């Protein structure tokens, strides 16, 4: 009860702080950057660098990895799926809150984790748990754990609150020092200051460390980065830029790079598909691995264009018949076969299977995926009073025939006019993602157009999309959303245009884009906190 009471006080206090912020100035408004400060040169004054969301919740995986980092155990936090906005979980963390059920789960887990931690032989060799009086071990433990979880030095008030919880517990009958320390540490675990990635006001270096840790390592706690903050090594532009360059050039960054693009394209949905289709699990796992390998082979050191025009893939035995290839070992790097109309990440079998039904293809799902993930166009759901049923009958030879009739329905026509031409280009892949050139014995027509783009098949479509400025600006916007937890607003338009312009050059790599975003936001956080 004591811990719940303390947590409630903290939640109320945090709400008051942000109410004050909202009244004094908009905490979500991007901060203006003066001419000459930005990495992008020759820009007009008024260029704005967006700042991270002030009430962004740490993701479930970030909380789990932080607990593992501090307490040496990986808890199983069972909670509902995290929200996705515009396909991004990073935006979902900006609207997520803790329900009563999840708060209760967290409370129970926190007590369980800290009790197990203080009950280990290694911990008890450092603290005399038998004694029932407050001592230096309790202070030392609270300071070390609290600073890691809060990602900055503790204030006197925070340390005093922890000390009081420990004293209150060991003052009770049959409660010893380790019981008190356990409940004191649980207070840190349940605090909004651990669970939310709020600005660390008055701690510039630690605020920079928190942003870089979350964006470039997908962690709320990274000892290397926070050690730099403690030593004052993230206090100016030169040191910040140098660290970002070093990290992005390292081998360790490859996994985070892949995960950024896994989020952009919703690759994690394949794991859920594997759970729902147990008989196809090995195949789906191989498909997901192929997507990861495509990112490494084509995009890791490539440019924007390699998302669309990359043609190197690594296949394993479950995918042999998809490519008409027999491999000698466990895997083999091959070129995407041109005679299968494959080019770019979107034509991989994994996406084709994900964007289909069990027994038939779905040009609508495939078309909306391209529009939303590659063009940042929002496709509204079908009218609530409309049952989406495609026409059936012997007169419909192909999916194209059926969709042409369905698209004439007034309530459906506006969206299907954009989705269907794109999705129908992928009809050369069946619901499993295998190549075909006929459907029910009839040739599949792949020539089509949308807006001002004409194409013949998915490979040609990928080439055309790679030329569109909207595709490049979409990638920039999604990258900014992952970095900040916020959808970019009109204040960031000029910076988005500048980054989009840079991505026209094949020499401007995807790592360059991530690096520039990381540096500019980190340096603006540093400047704002210092002022």
Short mmCIF file of C-alpha atoms in Angstrom, two decimals:
data_model
loop_
_atom_site.label_atom_id
_atom_site.label_comp_id
_atom_site.label_asym_id
_atom_site.label_seq_id
_atom_site.Cartn_x
_atom_site.Cartn_y
_atom_site.Cartn_z
CA UNK A 1 0.00 0.00 0.00
CA UNK A 2 2.85 2.33 0.79
CA UNK A 3 4.32 1.87 -2.68
CA UNK A 4 0.94 2.37 -4.37
CA UNK A 5 0.44 5.54 -2.36
CA UNK A 6 3.86 6.87 -3.34
CA UNK A 7 3.26 5.97 -7.00
CA UNK A 8 -0.09 7.77 -6.98
CA UNK A 9 1.59 10.88 -5.57
CA UNK A 10 4.19 10.75 -8.33
CA UNK A 11 1.57 10.34 -11.06
CA UNK A 12 -0.41 13.29 -9.75
CA UNK A 13 2.78 15.35 -9.47
CA UNK A 14 3.79 14.51 -13.01
CA UNK A 15 0.34 15.49 -14.29
CA UNK A 16 0.61 18.84 -12.51
CA UNK A 17 4.06 19.48 -14.01
CA UNK A 18 2.79 18.94 -17.53
CA UNK A 19 -0.33 21.03 -16.91
CA UNK A 20 2.00 23.86 -15.94
CA UNK A 21 4.10 23.27 -19.05
CA UNK A 22 0.98 23.30 -21.21
CA UNK A 23 -0.09 26.64 -19.76
CA UNK A 24 3.33 28.27 -20.08
CA UNK A 25 4.25 27.06 -23.55
CA UNK A 26 3.55 24.20 -25.92
CA UNK A 27 6.00 21.45 -24.88
CA UNK A 28 5.49 19.66 -28.18
CA UNK A 29 6.33 22.64 -30.39
CA UNK A 30 9.59 22.18 -32.33
CA UNK A 31 12.29 24.59 -31.33
CA UNK A 32 13.60 27.09 -33.90
CA UNK A 33 17.20 26.66 -34.97
CA UNK A 34 19.15 29.70 -36.03
CA UNK A 35 20.80 29.97 -39.42
CA UNK A 36 24.08 28.12 -39.64
CA UNK A 37 23.44 25.75 -36.72
CA UNK A 38 21.89 22.96 -38.75
CA UNK A 39 23.84 20.32 -40.60
CA UNK A 40 21.79 21.21 -43.68
CA UNK A 41 23.50 24.20 -45.28
CA UNK A 42 22.20 27.34 -46.97
CA UNK A 43 18.77 27.20 -45.40
CA UNK A 44 16.41 30.02 -44.54
CA UNK A 45 15.99 31.15 -40.96
CA UNK A 46 13.11 29.51 -39.13
CA UNK A 47 14.14 25.91 -39.80
CA UNK A 48 12.78 23.85 -36.92
CA UNK A 49 14.12 20.69 -35.34
CA UNK A 50 11.37 18.57 -33.73
CA UNK A 51 11.81 17.49 -30.12
CA UNK A 52 10.94 14.12 -28.54
CA UNK A 53 7.43 13.61 -27.18
CA UNK A 54 7.19 14.93 -23.61
CA UNK A 55 4.90 12.09 -22.48
CA UNK A 56 6.28 9.17 -24.47
CA UNK A 57 6.01 5.87 -22.63
CA UNK A 58 8.85 3.37 -22.80
CA UNK A 59 7.87 0.37 -24.89
CA UNK A 60 7.33 -3.00 -23.25
CA UNK A 61 10.58 -4.33 -24.70
CA UNK A 62 12.48 -1.26 -23.48
CA UNK A 63 11.12 -1.76 -19.94
CA UNK A 64 11.99 -5.46 -20.02
CA UNK A 65 15.54 -4.86 -21.29
CA UNK A 66 16.08 -2.13 -18.67
CA UNK A 67 15.04 -4.49 -15.88
CA UNK A 68 17.36 -7.13 -17.30
CA UNK A 69 20.20 -4.59 -17.42
CA UNK A 70 19.75 -3.50 -13.79
CA UNK A 71 18.46 -6.60 -12.00
CA UNK A 72 19.91 -9.37 -14.17
CA UNK A 73 16.55 -11.01 -14.95
CA UNK A 74 14.14 -10.78 -17.87
CA UNK A 75 10.54 -10.54 -16.64
CA UNK A 76 7.56 -11.76 -18.64
CA UNK A 77 5.32 -8.71 -18.82
CA UNK A 78 2.00 -9.96 -20.16
CA UNK A 79 0.01 -7.03 -21.50
CA UNK A 80 -2.03 -6.13 -24.55
CA UNK A 81 -0.42 -5.43 -27.91
CA UNK A 82 1.12 -1.99 -28.15
CA UNK A 83 -0.69 0.57 -30.26
CA UNK A 84 0.43 1.26 -33.83
CA UNK A 85 -0.27 4.63 -35.42
CA UNK A 86 0.48 5.08 -39.13
CA UNK A 87 1.99 1.61 -38.81
CA UNK A 88 4.56 2.72 -36.17
CA UNK A 89 4.73 1.51 -32.57
CA UNK A 90 6.94 4.55 -31.86
CA UNK A 91 3.90 6.77 -32.41
CA UNK A 92 1.76 4.40 -30.35
CA UNK A 93 3.96 4.96 -27.29
CA UNK A 94 2.96 8.62 -27.42
CA UNK A 95 -0.69 7.83 -26.72
CA UNK A 96 -0.32 4.77 -24.49
CA UNK A 97 -1.22 4.98 -20.83
CA UNK A 98 -1.14 2.44 -18.03
CA UNK A 99 -4.54 0.90 -17.33
CA UNK A 100 -5.52 -0.24 -13.85
CA UNK A 101 -4.85 -3.82 -14.94
CA UNK A 102 -1.38 -3.07 -16.29
CA UNK A 103 -0.54 -0.91 -13.25
CA UNK A 104 -1.54 -3.76 -10.94
CA UNK A 105 0.55 -6.18 -12.99
CA UNK A 106 3.50 -3.78 -12.82
CA UNK A 107 3.09 -3.38 -9.05
CA UNK A 108 3.11 -7.14 -8.50
CA UNK A 109 5.99 -7.68 -10.93
CA UNK A 110 8.03 -4.90 -9.33
CA UNK A 111 7.72 -6.48 -5.88
CA UNK A 112 8.54 -9.91 -7.31
CA UNK A 113 11.60 -8.66 -9.24
CA UNK A 114 13.11 -6.68 -6.39
CA UNK A 115 12.44 -9.47 -3.84
CA UNK A 116 14.23 -11.95 -6.09
CA UNK A 117 17.09 -9.47 -6.63
CA UNK A 118 17.65 -8.81 -2.91
CA UNK A 119 17.26 -12.52 -2.18
CA UNK A 120 20.22 -13.58 -4.31
CA UNK A 121 23.38 -14.83 -2.68
CA UNK A 122 25.48 -12.19 -4.46
CA UNK A 123 23.34 -9.36 -3.08
CA UNK A 124 23.18 -10.76 0.42
CA UNK A 125 26.95 -11.11 0.44
CA UNK A 126 27.07 -7.30 0.16
CA UNK A 127 24.25 -6.46 2.57
CA UNK A 128 23.57 -7.92 5.99
CA UNK A 129 19.91 -8.78 5.44
CA UNK A 130 19.40 -10.26 8.89
CA UNK A 131 19.71 -6.91 10.61
CA UNK A 132 16.59 -4.79 11.03
CA UNK A 133 18.09 -1.34 10.91
CA UNK A 134 18.86 1.12 8.16
CA UNK A 135 22.50 1.22 7.03
CA UNK A 136 24.92 2.35 4.32
CA UNK A 137 24.18 -0.69 2.15
CA UNK A 138 20.56 0.46 1.75
CA UNK A 139 21.71 3.95 0.73
CA UNK A 140 24.30 2.65 -1.70
CA UNK A 141 21.89 0.21 -3.33
CA UNK A 142 19.15 2.82 -3.69
CA UNK A 143 21.51 5.34 -5.21
CA UNK A 144 22.99 2.89 -7.74
CA UNK A 145 19.69 1.35 -8.86
CA UNK A 146 17.70 4.58 -8.75
CA UNK A 147 20.17 6.48 -10.90
CA UNK A 148 20.13 3.73 -13.53
CA UNK A 149 16.34 3.52 -13.67
CA UNK A 150 15.81 7.30 -13.63
CA UNK A 151 18.72 7.77 -16.07
CA UNK A 152 20.25 10.63 -14.08
CA UNK A 153 21.45 11.47 -10.55
CA UNK A 154 18.68 11.28 -7.95
CA UNK A 155 17.41 14.42 -6.26
CA UNK A 156 17.46 14.76 -2.49
CA UNK A 157 13.67 14.38 -2.42
CA UNK A 158 13.77 11.14 -4.44
CA UNK A 159 16.51 9.65 -2.28
CA UNK A 160 14.70 10.73 0.88
CA UNK A 161 11.49 9.05 -0.33
CA UNK A 162 13.34 5.78 -1.00
CA UNK A 163 15.05 5.94 2.40
CA UNK A 164 11.72 6.49 4.15
CA UNK A 165 10.12 3.48 2.42
CA UNK A 166 13.02 1.27 3.51
CA UNK A 167 12.82 2.53 7.11
CA UNK A 168 9.04 2.09 7.23
CA UNK A 169 9.30 -1.54 6.12
CA UNK A 170 12.15 -2.62 8.43
CA UNK A 171 10.31 -1.01 11.33
CA UNK A 172 7.57 -3.64 10.99
CA UNK A 173 7.58 -7.02 12.74
CA UNK A 174 9.37 -9.85 10.89
CA UNK A 175 10.78 -7.47 8.26
CA UNK A 176 14.53 -7.15 7.76
CA UNK A 177 16.84 -4.81 5.86
CA UNK A 178 16.54 -6.63 2.54
CA UNK A 179 12.73 -6.55 2.77
CA UNK A 180 12.97 -2.77 3.10
CA UNK A 181 15.47 -2.40 0.26
CA UNK A 182 13.27 -4.60 -1.94
CA UNK A 183 10.22 -2.38 -1.49
CA UNK A 184 12.30 0.75 -1.84
CA UNK A 185 13.63 -0.45 -5.20
CA UNK A 186 10.08 -1.36 -6.28
CA UNK A 187 9.22 2.34 -5.80
CA UNK A 188 11.79 3.22 -8.50
CA UNK A 189 10.47 0.51 -10.84
CA UNK A 190 6.90 1.83 -10.67
CA UNK A 191 7.76 5.49 -10.96
CA UNK A 192 6.70 7.49 -14.07
CA UNK A 193 10.29 8.74 -14.07
CA UNK A 194 11.33 5.24 -15.12
CA UNK A 195 8.34 4.35 -17.27
CA UNK A 196 8.07 7.59 -19.26
CA UNK A 197 10.76 9.16 -21.44
CA UNK A 198 10.02 12.68 -20.24
CA UNK A 199 12.58 15.50 -20.61
CA UNK A 200 15.16 15.39 -17.83
CA UNK A 201 14.82 19.06 -16.96
CA UNK A 202 18.07 20.66 -15.84
CA UNK A 203 20.16 17.69 -16.94
CA UNK A 204 21.28 18.48 -20.49
CA UNK A 205 23.81 15.68 -20.91
CA UNK A 206 21.46 13.09 -19.44
CA UNK A 207 18.60 14.29 -21.67
CA UNK A 208 20.87 13.87 -24.70
CA UNK A 209 21.92 10.43 -23.45
CA UNK A 210 18.29 9.35 -23.02
CA UNK A 211 17.37 10.44 -26.57
CA UNK A 212 20.39 8.79 -28.19
CA UNK A 213 19.90 5.62 -26.16
CA UNK A 214 16.25 5.28 -27.23
CA UNK A 215 16.68 6.28 -30.89
CA UNK A 216 20.00 4.63 -31.73
CA UNK A 217 19.92 1.62 -29.39
CA UNK A 218 16.21 1.18 -28.60
CA UNK A 219 17.05 1.13 -24.90
CA UNK A 220 16.05 3.36 -22.00
CA UNK A 221 19.26 2.37 -20.23
CA UNK A 222 22.56 2.05 -22.04
CA UNK A 223 25.54 2.12 -19.70
CA UNK A 224 28.00 3.28 -22.36
CA UNK A 225 25.94 6.35 -23.29
CA UNK A 226 25.04 7.30 -19.72
CA UNK A 227 28.64 6.93 -18.62
CA UNK A 228 29.53 9.54 -21.25
CA UNK A 229 26.86 11.81 -19.78
CA UNK A 230 28.23 11.32 -16.26
CA UNK A 231 31.71 12.28 -17.47
CA UNK A 232 30.47 15.35 -19.37
CA UNK A 233 31.28 13.82 -22.77
CA UNK A 234 27.91 14.74 -24.33
CA UNK A 235 27.93 18.42 -23.50
CA UNK A 236 28.70 20.09 -26.86
CA UNK A 237 28.12 19.62 -30.58
CA UNK A 238 31.57 18.22 -31.28
CA UNK A 239 31.33 15.46 -28.66
CA UNK A 240 27.72 14.59 -29.55
CA UNK A 241 28.45 14.40 -33.30
CA UNK A 242 31.60 12.37 -32.71
CA UNK A 243 29.74 9.82 -30.59
CA UNK A 244 26.88 9.47 -33.11
CA UNK A 245 29.38 8.93 -35.95
CA UNK A 246 31.23 6.28 -33.95
CA UNK A 247 28.08 4.42 -32.93
CA UNK A 248 26.48 4.35 -36.39
CA UNK A 249 29.75 3.14 -37.94
CA UNK A 250 30.02 0.27 -35.44
CA UNK A 251 28.97 -3.33 -35.99
CA UNK A 252 26.67 -3.04 -32.97
CA UNK A 253 24.41 -0.61 -34.85
CA UNK A 254 23.41 -3.17 -37.50
CA UNK A 255 20.68 -4.73 -35.36
CA UNK A 256 19.14 -1.35 -34.50
CA UNK A 257 19.29 -0.34 -38.17
CA UNK A 258 17.34 -3.47 -39.12
CA UNK A 259 14.81 -2.90 -36.35
CA UNK A 260 14.11 0.65 -37.52
CA UNK A 261 13.10 -0.66 -40.92
CA UNK A 262 11.31 -3.65 -39.42
CA UNK A 263 9.12 -1.10 -37.63
CA UNK A 264 8.61 1.04 -40.74
CA UNK A 265 7.40 -1.98 -42.73
CA UNK A 266 5.63 -3.81 -39.89
CA UNK A 267 7.76 -6.96 -40.18
CA UNK A 268 6.88 -8.11 -36.65
CA UNK A 269 3.42 -9.01 -37.93
CA UNK A 270 4.97 -12.07 -39.55
CA UNK A 271 5.71 -13.53 -36.11
CA UNK A 272 2.01 -13.26 -35.24
CA UNK A 273 1.13 -14.83 -38.58
CA UNK A 274 3.42 -17.74 -37.73
CA UNK A 275 1.56 -18.22 -34.44
CA UNK A 276 -1.79 -18.32 -36.25
CA UNK A 277 -0.58 -20.65 -39.03
CA UNK A 278 1.35 -23.31 -37.13
CA UNK A 279 1.66 -25.59 -40.17
CA UNK A 280 3.53 -22.82 -42.03
CA UNK A 281 5.68 -21.70 -39.10
CA UNK A 282 9.05 -22.79 -40.54
CA UNK A 283 8.27 -21.14 -43.87
CA UNK A 284 7.16 -17.86 -42.26
CA UNK A 285 10.23 -17.78 -40.01
CA UNK A 286 12.40 -18.23 -43.13
CA UNK A 287 10.51 -15.38 -44.82
CA UNK A 288 11.07 -13.06 -41.86
CA UNK A 289 14.75 -13.93 -41.80
CA UNK A 290 14.98 -13.19 -45.54
CA UNK A 291 13.60 -9.68 -44.98
CA UNK A 292 16.23 -9.06 -42.27
CA UNK A 293 18.96 -10.29 -44.61
CA UNK A 294 17.67 -8.13 -47.47
CA UNK A 295 17.98 -5.07 -45.21
CA UNK A 296 21.56 -6.04 -44.30
CA UNK A 297 22.63 -6.87 -47.85
CA UNK A 298 21.08 -3.92 -49.66
CA UNK A 299 20.18 -1.13 -47.24
CA UNK A 300 22.67 -1.19 -44.37
CA UNK A 301 25.30 0.60 -46.45
CA UNK A 302 22.93 1.70 -49.19
CA UNK A 303 20.78 4.69 -50.01
CA UNK A 304 17.06 5.36 -50.26
CA UNK A 305 17.05 3.79 -53.72
CA UNK A 306 18.16 0.41 -52.41
CA UNK A 307 14.83 0.00 -50.62
CA UNK A 308 13.18 -0.08 -54.05
CA UNK A 309 15.96 -1.30 -56.34
CA UNK A 310 17.92 -3.68 -54.11
CA UNK A 311 18.19 -7.13 -55.71
CA UNK A 312 20.33 -9.18 -53.32
CA UNK A 313 18.67 -11.67 -51.00
CA UNK A 314 19.68 -14.62 -48.85
CA UNK A 315 17.47 -17.68 -49.03
CA UNK A 316 17.24 -20.76 -46.85
CA UNK A 317 15.88 -24.21 -47.73
CA UNK A 318 12.18 -23.46 -47.05
CA UNK A 319 12.35 -20.80 -49.80
CA UNK A 320 14.08 -22.90 -52.47
CA UNK A 321 10.96 -23.58 -54.53
CA UNK A 322 9.93 -19.91 -54.35
CA UNK A 323 13.00 -19.01 -56.36
CA UNK A 324 13.46 -22.26 -58.31
CA UNK A 325 16.83 -22.67 -56.68
CA UNK A 326 18.51 -25.57 -54.88
CA UNK A 327 21.08 -24.41 -52.35
CA UNK A 328 24.09 -26.42 -51.21
CA UNK A 329 24.32 -25.29 -47.59
CA UNK A 330 21.93 -23.80 -45.06
CA UNK A 331 21.64 -20.47 -46.91
CA UNK A 332 22.82 -18.75 -50.06
CA UNK A 333 22.93 -15.17 -51.36
CA UNK A 334 21.25 -14.84 -54.75
CA UNK A 335 19.97 -12.07 -57.01
CA UNK A 336 16.21 -11.59 -57.12
CA UNK A 337 15.10 -13.31 -60.34
CA UNK A 338 14.10 -10.78 -63.00
CA UNK A 339 11.85 -13.35 -64.67
CA UNK A 340 9.76 -13.34 -61.48
CA UNK A 341 9.30 -9.56 -61.58
CA UNK A 342 10.99 -9.17 -58.18
CA UNK A 343 12.87 -6.00 -57.28
CA UNK A 344 13.13 -4.22 -53.95
CA UNK A 345 12.00 -5.19 -50.48
CA UNK A 346 8.24 -5.06 -51.19
CA UNK A 347 8.40 -7.99 -53.66
CA UNK A 348 9.84 -10.48 -51.15
CA UNK A 349 7.64 -13.54 -50.46
CA UNK A 350 7.23 -12.62 -46.79
CA UNK A 351 5.36 -9.41 -47.56
CA UNK A 352 3.26 -11.10 -50.23
CA UNK A 353 2.14 -13.79 -47.76
CA UNK A 354 1.57 -11.27 -44.97
CA UNK A 355 -0.59 -9.11 -47.25
CA UNK A 356 -2.94 -11.86 -48.37
CA UNK A 357 -5.67 -14.09 -47.03
CA UNK A 358 -5.14 -17.77 -46.28
CA UNK A 359 -6.88 -18.92 -49.45
CA UNK A 360 -6.56 -15.99 -51.83
CA UNK A 361 -4.57 -12.88 -52.62
CA UNK A 362 -5.58 -9.37 -51.55
CA UNK A 363 -4.66 -6.57 -53.97
CA UNK A 364 -6.36 -4.21 -51.53
CA UNK A 365 -4.06 -5.15 -48.64
CA UNK A 366 -1.01 -5.01 -50.89
CA UNK A 367 -1.98 -1.70 -52.44
CA UNK A 368 -2.75 -0.04 -49.11
CA UNK A 369 0.59 -1.32 -47.73
CA UNK A 370 2.51 0.40 -50.53
CA UNK A 371 0.54 3.63 -50.15
CA UNK A 372 0.84 3.77 -46.36
CA UNK A 373 4.36 2.41 -45.84
CA UNK A 374 6.11 3.91 -48.86
CA UNK A 375 4.02 7.02 -49.65
CA UNK A 376 2.61 7.95 -46.21
CA UNK A 377 -0.92 8.10 -47.59
CA UNK A 378 -3.68 7.32 -45.12
CA UNK A 379 -6.28 4.84 -46.32
CA UNK A 380 -9.54 5.14 -44.36
CA UNK A 381 -11.34 1.97 -43.27
CA UNK A 382 -14.35 0.89 -45.33
CA UNK A 383 -17.70 2.48 -44.40
CA UNK A 384 -18.98 0.86 -41.22
CA UNK A 385 -22.29 0.00 -42.82
CA UNK A 386 -20.65 -1.61 -45.86
CA UNK A 387 -19.91 -5.32 -45.82
CA UNK A 388 -16.78 -5.86 -47.91
CA UNK A 389 -17.66 -8.81 -50.13
CA UNK A 390 -16.11 -9.26 -53.56
CA UNK A 391 -18.44 -10.52 -56.29
CA UNK A 392 -18.34 -14.23 -57.07
CA UNK A 393 -19.35 -16.13 -60.19
CA UNK A 394 -18.13 -17.91 -63.28
CA UNK A 395 -18.04 -14.63 -65.18
CA UNK A 396 -15.10 -13.46 -63.04
CA UNK A 397 -11.95 -15.10 -64.33
CA UNK A 398 -9.40 -13.18 -62.27
CA UNK A 399 -9.10 -11.02 -59.19
CA UNK A 400 -8.84 -8.00 -61.50
CA UNK A 401 -12.29 -8.81 -62.93
CA UNK A 402 -13.82 -8.99 -59.47
CA UNK A 403 -12.21 -5.79 -58.22
CA UNK A 404 -13.24 -3.82 -61.29
CA UNK A 405 -16.88 -4.53 -60.45
CA UNK A 406 -16.35 -3.93 -56.71
CA UNK A 407 -14.64 -0.61 -57.44
CA UNK A 408 -17.73 0.72 -59.19
CA UNK A 409 -19.62 0.79 -55.87
CA UNK A 410 -19.84 4.43 -54.88
CA UNK A 411 -18.78 3.94 -51.24
CA UNK A 412 -15.67 1.99 -52.29
CA UNK A 413 -14.58 3.69 -55.50
CA UNK A 414 -12.50 6.58 -54.10
CA UNK A 415 -10.06 4.42 -52.12
CA UNK A 416 -9.98 1.46 -54.50
CA UNK A 417 -9.12 3.76 -57.39
CA UNK A 418 -5.69 4.25 -55.77
CA UNK A 419 -5.17 0.94 -53.99
CA UNK A 420 -6.24 -1.53 -56.64
CA UNK A 421 -3.94 -0.58 -59.56
CA UNK A 422 -0.95 -0.89 -57.20
CA UNK A 423 -2.16 -4.06 -55.53
CA UNK A 424 -3.07 -5.73 -58.83
CA UNK A 425 0.53 -5.32 -60.00
CA UNK A 426 1.43 -7.86 -57.30
CA UNK A 427 -1.06 -10.45 -58.59
CA UNK A 428 1.91 -12.22 -60.18
CA UNK A 429 2.49 -13.50 -56.61
CA UNK A 430 -0.06 -15.88 -55.12
CA UNK A 431 -1.25 -15.84 -51.52
CA UNK A 432 1.91 -17.69 -50.44
CA UNK A 433 4.20 -15.27 -52.29
CA UNK A 434 5.12 -17.65 -55.12
CA UNK A 435 5.45 -16.29 -58.64
CA UNK A 436 2.79 -17.08 -61.22
CA UNK A 437 1.79 -15.63 -64.57
CA UNK A 438 -1.73 -17.06 -64.78
CA UNK A 439 -4.79 -17.15 -62.57
CA UNK A 440 -7.39 -19.83 -63.25
CA UNK A 441 -5.76 -20.39 -66.62
CA UNK A 442 -6.05 -16.73 -67.64
CA UNK A 443 -3.04 -14.44 -68.08
CA UNK A 444 -2.46 -11.91 -65.30
CA UNK A 445 -2.50 -8.32 -66.56
CA UNK A 446 0.10 -6.20 -64.78
CA UNK A 447 -0.03 -2.99 -66.83
CA UNK A 448 -1.73 -0.16 -64.95
CA UNK A 449 -1.32 3.37 -63.62
CA UNK A 450 -2.14 5.59 -60.67
CA UNK A 451 -1.83 9.36 -60.41
CA UNK A 452 0.82 10.22 -63.00
CA UNK A 453 2.66 6.90 -62.82
CA UNK A 454 2.36 4.14 -65.45
CA UNK A 455 3.98 0.76 -64.85
CA UNK A 456 4.02 -2.86 -65.96
CA UNK A 457 4.41 -5.23 -63.04
CA UNK A 458 5.82 -4.89 -59.51
CA UNK A 459 9.48 -4.43 -60.53
CA UNK A 460 8.54 -1.55 -62.83
CA UNK A 461 6.31 -0.09 -60.10
CA UNK A 462 9.23 -0.12 -57.65
CA UNK A 463 11.41 1.75 -60.18
CA UNK A 464 8.73 4.40 -60.66
CA UNK A 465 8.08 4.84 -56.94
CA UNK A 466 11.81 5.33 -56.31
CA UNK A 467 11.66 8.43 -58.50
CA UNK A 468 8.85 10.12 -56.58
CA UNK A 469 9.73 12.86 -54.04
CA UNK A 470 6.75 11.70 -51.96
CA UNK A 471 8.49 8.38 -51.36
CA UNK A 472 11.63 10.08 -50.07
CA UNK A 473 9.76 12.55 -47.86
CA UNK A 474 7.67 9.67 -46.47
CA UNK A 475 10.82 7.88 -45.33
CA UNK A 476 12.10 11.06 -43.66
CA UNK A 477 8.78 11.57 -41.85
CA UNK A 478 8.72 7.99 -40.59
CA UNK A 479 12.30 8.27 -39.39
CA UNK A 480 11.48 11.47 -37.50
CA UNK A 481 8.44 9.80 -35.95
CA UNK A 482 10.57 6.91 -34.68
CA UNK A 483 13.13 9.37 -33.29
CA UNK A 484 10.63 11.59 -31.46
CA UNK A 485 7.45 9.56 -30.91
CA UNK A 486 5.52 12.37 -32.64
CA UNK A 487 4.14 12.85 -36.12
CA UNK A 488 6.09 15.70 -37.75
CA UNK A 489 3.99 18.85 -38.03
CA UNK A 490 4.16 21.85 -40.35
CA UNK A 491 6.92 23.45 -38.25
CA UNK A 492 9.28 20.74 -39.49
CA UNK A 493 8.37 21.05 -43.18
CA UNK A 494 11.50 22.92 -44.21
CA UNK A 495 13.82 20.45 -42.51
CA UNK A 496 11.91 17.54 -44.04
CA UNK A 497 12.27 19.16 -47.47
CA UNK A 498 16.01 19.63 -46.94
CA UNK A 499 16.51 16.01 -45.88
CA UNK A 500 14.31 14.82 -48.75
CA UNK A 501 16.43 16.81 -51.18
CA UNK A 502 19.60 15.23 -49.82
CA UNK A 503 18.18 11.73 -50.24
CA UNK A 504 17.98 12.30 -54.01
CA UNK A 505 21.71 11.58 -54.13
CA UNK A 506 22.67 7.91 -54.09
CA UNK A 507 25.77 8.90 -52.12
CA UNK A 508 23.54 10.03 -49.22
CA UNK A 509 23.08 6.76 -47.37
CA UNK A 510 20.29 5.67 -45.06
CA UNK A 511 22.84 5.76 -42.24
CA UNK A 512 23.58 9.39 -43.19
CA UNK A 513 19.88 10.18 -42.77
CA UNK A 514 19.69 8.50 -39.37
CA UNK A 515 22.92 10.21 -38.31
CA UNK A 516 21.75 13.68 -39.29
CA UNK A 517 18.43 13.28 -37.50
CA UNK A 518 20.16 11.97 -34.36
CA UNK A 519 22.75 14.75 -34.30
CA UNK A 520 20.40 17.67 -34.88
CA UNK A 521 17.78 16.57 -32.36
CA UNK A 522 20.42 15.70 -29.74
CA UNK A 523 22.16 19.04 -30.16
CA UNK A 524 18.88 20.94 -29.96
CA UNK A 525 17.97 19.07 -26.76
CA UNK A 526 21.36 20.06 -25.35
CA UNK A 527 20.93 23.71 -26.28
CA UNK A 528 17.39 23.90 -24.94
CA UNK A 529 18.22 22.22 -21.63
CA UNK A 530 21.22 24.49 -21.06
CA UNK A 531 19.13 27.58 -21.70
#
